[in-house]
Amino acid sequence: MSLQNDTSAPSKNSKTKDKILKHALKLFSSKGYKATTVRDISGSIGIKQSALYNHFKNKDAILETLISNLTSSAIVTLFDDKDTQALQMQGKALLLSLATTFKLIGFDGQNEALLRLLMQEIYRNEHIREIYNEYFYQENVKKLSGVFFGMMQEDIIKSSDPLLLANEFFAPLFFYQMQVSLLKLDKKSTSSVVSMFEKHVDYFWDNIKITKQETLF
């Protein structure tokens, strides 16, 4: 009997910890980290504060765990385990895939809440700023600029500054994603913004691609 209890205990603890993180993320992203108390979190789950402290030392420890989850969010893992040469041969399809990922984040509760938490705490928390700069911005821009450079070498797109192109591609996506999040927060229609992701890709690609006529010169 005791062996069965020992075996099931880690699973139960893990589920409770996951619940704490899930409810904390919801509260942090809606009320704000500072305004949310440990009592709020434990109360939303239906457990005592003492039970919560069995899993996390304090509210800061919960936030730190959530921050670590940012590094595995959809935006951060855009290029994970993908070969640059294979990516560059996808051409416009790659850009459409990236834009779609940004769009879908606005309709995924977990990723949207993580992004909202990031935006709220980025000025207060140095660790969050470091994650944003390194993973959300620098790594993705660096990877895409490398892909663009390869496309230029293969005469797929026009010769230009690949780093500047990468910034120009990503910047509107962050803006549109934020617009979707804000409209949803105010319970307004997102239809006018949703179509902008694909329109951005169309416009961007039409301006950088090399046409058949241009390859003749």
XYZ file of C-alpha atoms in Angstrom:
217
model
C 0.000 0.000 0.000
C 2.771 2.410 0.941
C 4.618 1.585 -2.271
C 1.586 2.593 -4.316
C 1.319 5.882 -2.445
C 5.005 6.616 -3.003
C 4.649 5.940 -6.714
C 1.621 8.182 -7.152
C 2.946 11.051 -5.004
C 5.304 12.586 -7.607
C 2.518 12.600 -10.184
C 0.141 14.339 -7.776
C 2.803 16.867 -6.794
C 3.570 17.538 -10.433
C -0.097 18.149 -11.221
C -0.432 20.549 -8.292
C 2.683 22.427 -9.365
C 1.380 22.698 -12.920
C -1.930 24.035 -11.594
C -0.111 26.656 -9.540
C 1.847 27.803 -12.585
C -1.236 27.834 -14.810
C -3.346 29.870 -12.387
C -0.449 32.162 -11.475
C 0.189 32.918 -15.141
C -3.476 33.745 -15.670
C -3.521 36.062 -12.661
C -0.150 37.684 -13.383
C -1.103 38.400 -16.995
C -4.532 39.809 -16.101
C -4.034 41.554 -12.728
C -0.303 42.134 -12.958
C 2.469 40.484 -10.967
C 2.623 43.125 -8.243
C -1.137 43.144 -7.639
C -1.378 39.349 -7.408
C -0.852 37.756 -4.003
C 0.007 34.209 -3.010
C -3.447 34.074 -1.426
C -4.976 34.942 -4.821
C -3.109 32.084 -6.473
C -3.833 29.460 -3.825
C -7.459 30.585 -3.614
C -7.976 30.261 -7.365
C -6.808 26.644 -7.163
C -8.623 25.824 -3.943
C -5.586 24.968 -1.828
C -4.097 26.471 1.323
C -1.191 28.892 1.091
C 0.909 26.433 3.087
C 0.313 23.823 0.377
C 1.540 26.254 -2.272
C 4.735 26.852 -0.294
C 5.464 23.125 -0.545
C 6.113 23.735 -4.245
C 7.405 27.311 -4.407
C 9.340 29.324 -1.849
C 7.471 32.525 -2.677
C 5.783 34.480 -5.468
C 9.134 35.385 -7.018
C 9.958 31.689 -7.400
C 6.720 31.176 -9.328
C 7.582 34.069 -11.625
C 11.091 32.724 -12.205
C 9.661 29.372 -13.290
C 7.244 31.086 -15.665
C 10.089 33.165 -17.070
C 12.065 30.007 -17.784
C 9.053 28.779 -19.779
C 9.402 31.803 -22.050
C 12.471 30.231 -23.636
C 10.324 27.393 -24.993
C 7.465 29.567 -26.260
C 6.444 29.495 -29.916
C 8.221 32.727 -30.878
C 11.504 31.683 -29.283
C 11.534 28.286 -31.013
C 10.770 29.579 -34.520
C 13.988 28.187 -35.986
C 14.765 25.331 -33.587
C 16.636 22.393 -35.130
C 16.221 23.728 -38.659
C 19.043 23.872 -41.171
C 19.688 27.337 -42.606
C 20.236 26.043 -46.134
C 16.980 24.096 -46.073
C 15.142 27.149 -44.751
C 16.405 29.474 -47.464
C 15.121 27.176 -50.197
C 11.583 27.533 -48.820
C 11.502 31.149 -49.939
C 8.177 32.859 -49.358
C 6.734 29.735 -47.713
C 9.170 30.191 -44.824
C 8.068 33.782 -44.246
C 4.428 32.750 -44.363
C 5.116 30.041 -41.781
C 6.807 32.549 -39.459
C 3.948 35.032 -39.832
C 1.393 32.306 -39.135
C 3.183 31.406 -35.908
C 2.961 35.009 -34.738
C -0.719 35.139 -35.662
C -1.640 31.912 -33.886
C 0.068 33.006 -30.666
C -2.716 35.543 -30.217
C -5.232 32.696 -30.157
C -3.270 30.355 -27.891
C -4.051 31.097 -24.255
C -0.737 29.905 -22.838
C 1.508 31.733 -25.285
C -0.624 34.874 -25.226
C -0.518 34.995 -21.425
C 3.257 34.491 -21.432
C 3.696 37.303 -23.932
C 1.403 39.585 -21.935
C 3.372 38.824 -18.772
C 6.602 39.578 -20.613
C 5.312 42.941 -21.817
C 4.101 43.880 -18.333
C 7.283 42.938 -16.512
C 9.954 43.807 -19.068
C 10.696 47.179 -17.448
C 10.747 45.793 -13.916
C 12.560 42.498 -14.286
C 16.111 42.386 -15.652
C 15.921 38.642 -16.283
C 12.878 39.087 -18.511
C 14.669 41.849 -20.438
C 17.620 39.544 -20.998
C 15.361 36.764 -22.287
C 13.511 39.154 -24.583
C 16.693 40.637 -26.031
C 18.480 37.333 -26.472
C 15.757 34.877 -27.440
C 12.839 36.890 -28.800
C 14.899 39.424 -30.703
C 18.592 38.719 -31.264
C 18.444 34.987 -31.968
C 15.494 35.183 -34.360
C 16.826 38.221 -36.216
C 20.270 36.660 -36.454
C 18.867 33.395 -37.804
C 16.600 35.059 -40.357
C 19.362 37.406 -41.506
C 21.489 34.315 -42.173
C 18.645 32.803 -44.188
C 18.244 36.022 -46.178
C 21.978 36.126 -46.869
C 21.774 32.598 -48.259
C 18.801 33.566 -50.421
C 20.850 36.425 -51.849
C 23.691 34.061 -52.689
C 21.237 31.788 -54.498
C 19.697 34.741 -56.385
C 16.332 34.131 -54.748
C 16.050 37.662 -53.373
C 17.682 40.983 -54.222
C 21.023 41.915 -52.718
C 20.590 44.052 -49.618
C 21.496 44.269 -45.936
C 20.239 40.904 -44.559
C 20.174 42.136 -40.959
C 18.063 45.136 -41.898
C 15.721 42.907 -43.900
C 15.258 40.584 -40.927
C 14.357 43.519 -38.693
C 11.968 44.904 -41.304
C 10.236 41.539 -41.585
C 9.801 40.872 -37.866
C 8.846 44.358 -36.650
C 5.316 44.455 -38.159
C 4.610 40.924 -36.900
C 5.255 41.982 -33.310
C 3.011 44.998 -33.868
C 0.148 42.980 -35.370
C 0.443 40.339 -32.654
C 0.171 43.039 -30.002
C -2.876 44.491 -31.760
C -4.580 41.091 -31.730
C -3.849 40.722 -28.021
C -5.216 44.188 -27.200
C -8.368 43.703 -29.267
C -9.038 40.373 -27.584
C -8.472 41.972 -24.191
C -11.172 44.538 -25.006
C -13.390 41.799 -26.493
C -13.334 43.408 -29.931
C -13.151 41.808 -33.368
C -9.664 40.875 -34.576
C -10.670 40.236 -38.192
C -9.209 43.492 -39.509
C -5.782 42.699 -38.051
C -5.632 38.949 -38.666
C -5.431 39.394 -42.433
C -2.470 41.769 -42.066
C -0.042 38.936 -41.287
C -0.425 37.386 -44.738
C -0.629 40.789 -46.442
C 2.664 41.746 -44.845
C 4.312 38.598 -46.217
C 2.915 39.237 -49.713
C 4.077 42.846 -49.766
C 7.465 42.068 -48.234
C 8.210 39.165 -50.587
C 7.106 41.057 -53.698
C 9.625 43.767 -52.846
C 12.639 41.524 -52.220
C 12.219 38.605 -54.631
C 14.139 38.421 -57.881
C 11.836 38.061 -60.865
C 12.647 36.036 -63.976
C 13.223 39.238 -65.928
C 15.742 40.470 -63.365
C 17.742 37.236 -63.580
C 18.392 37.935 -67.262
C 20.504 40.999 -66.457
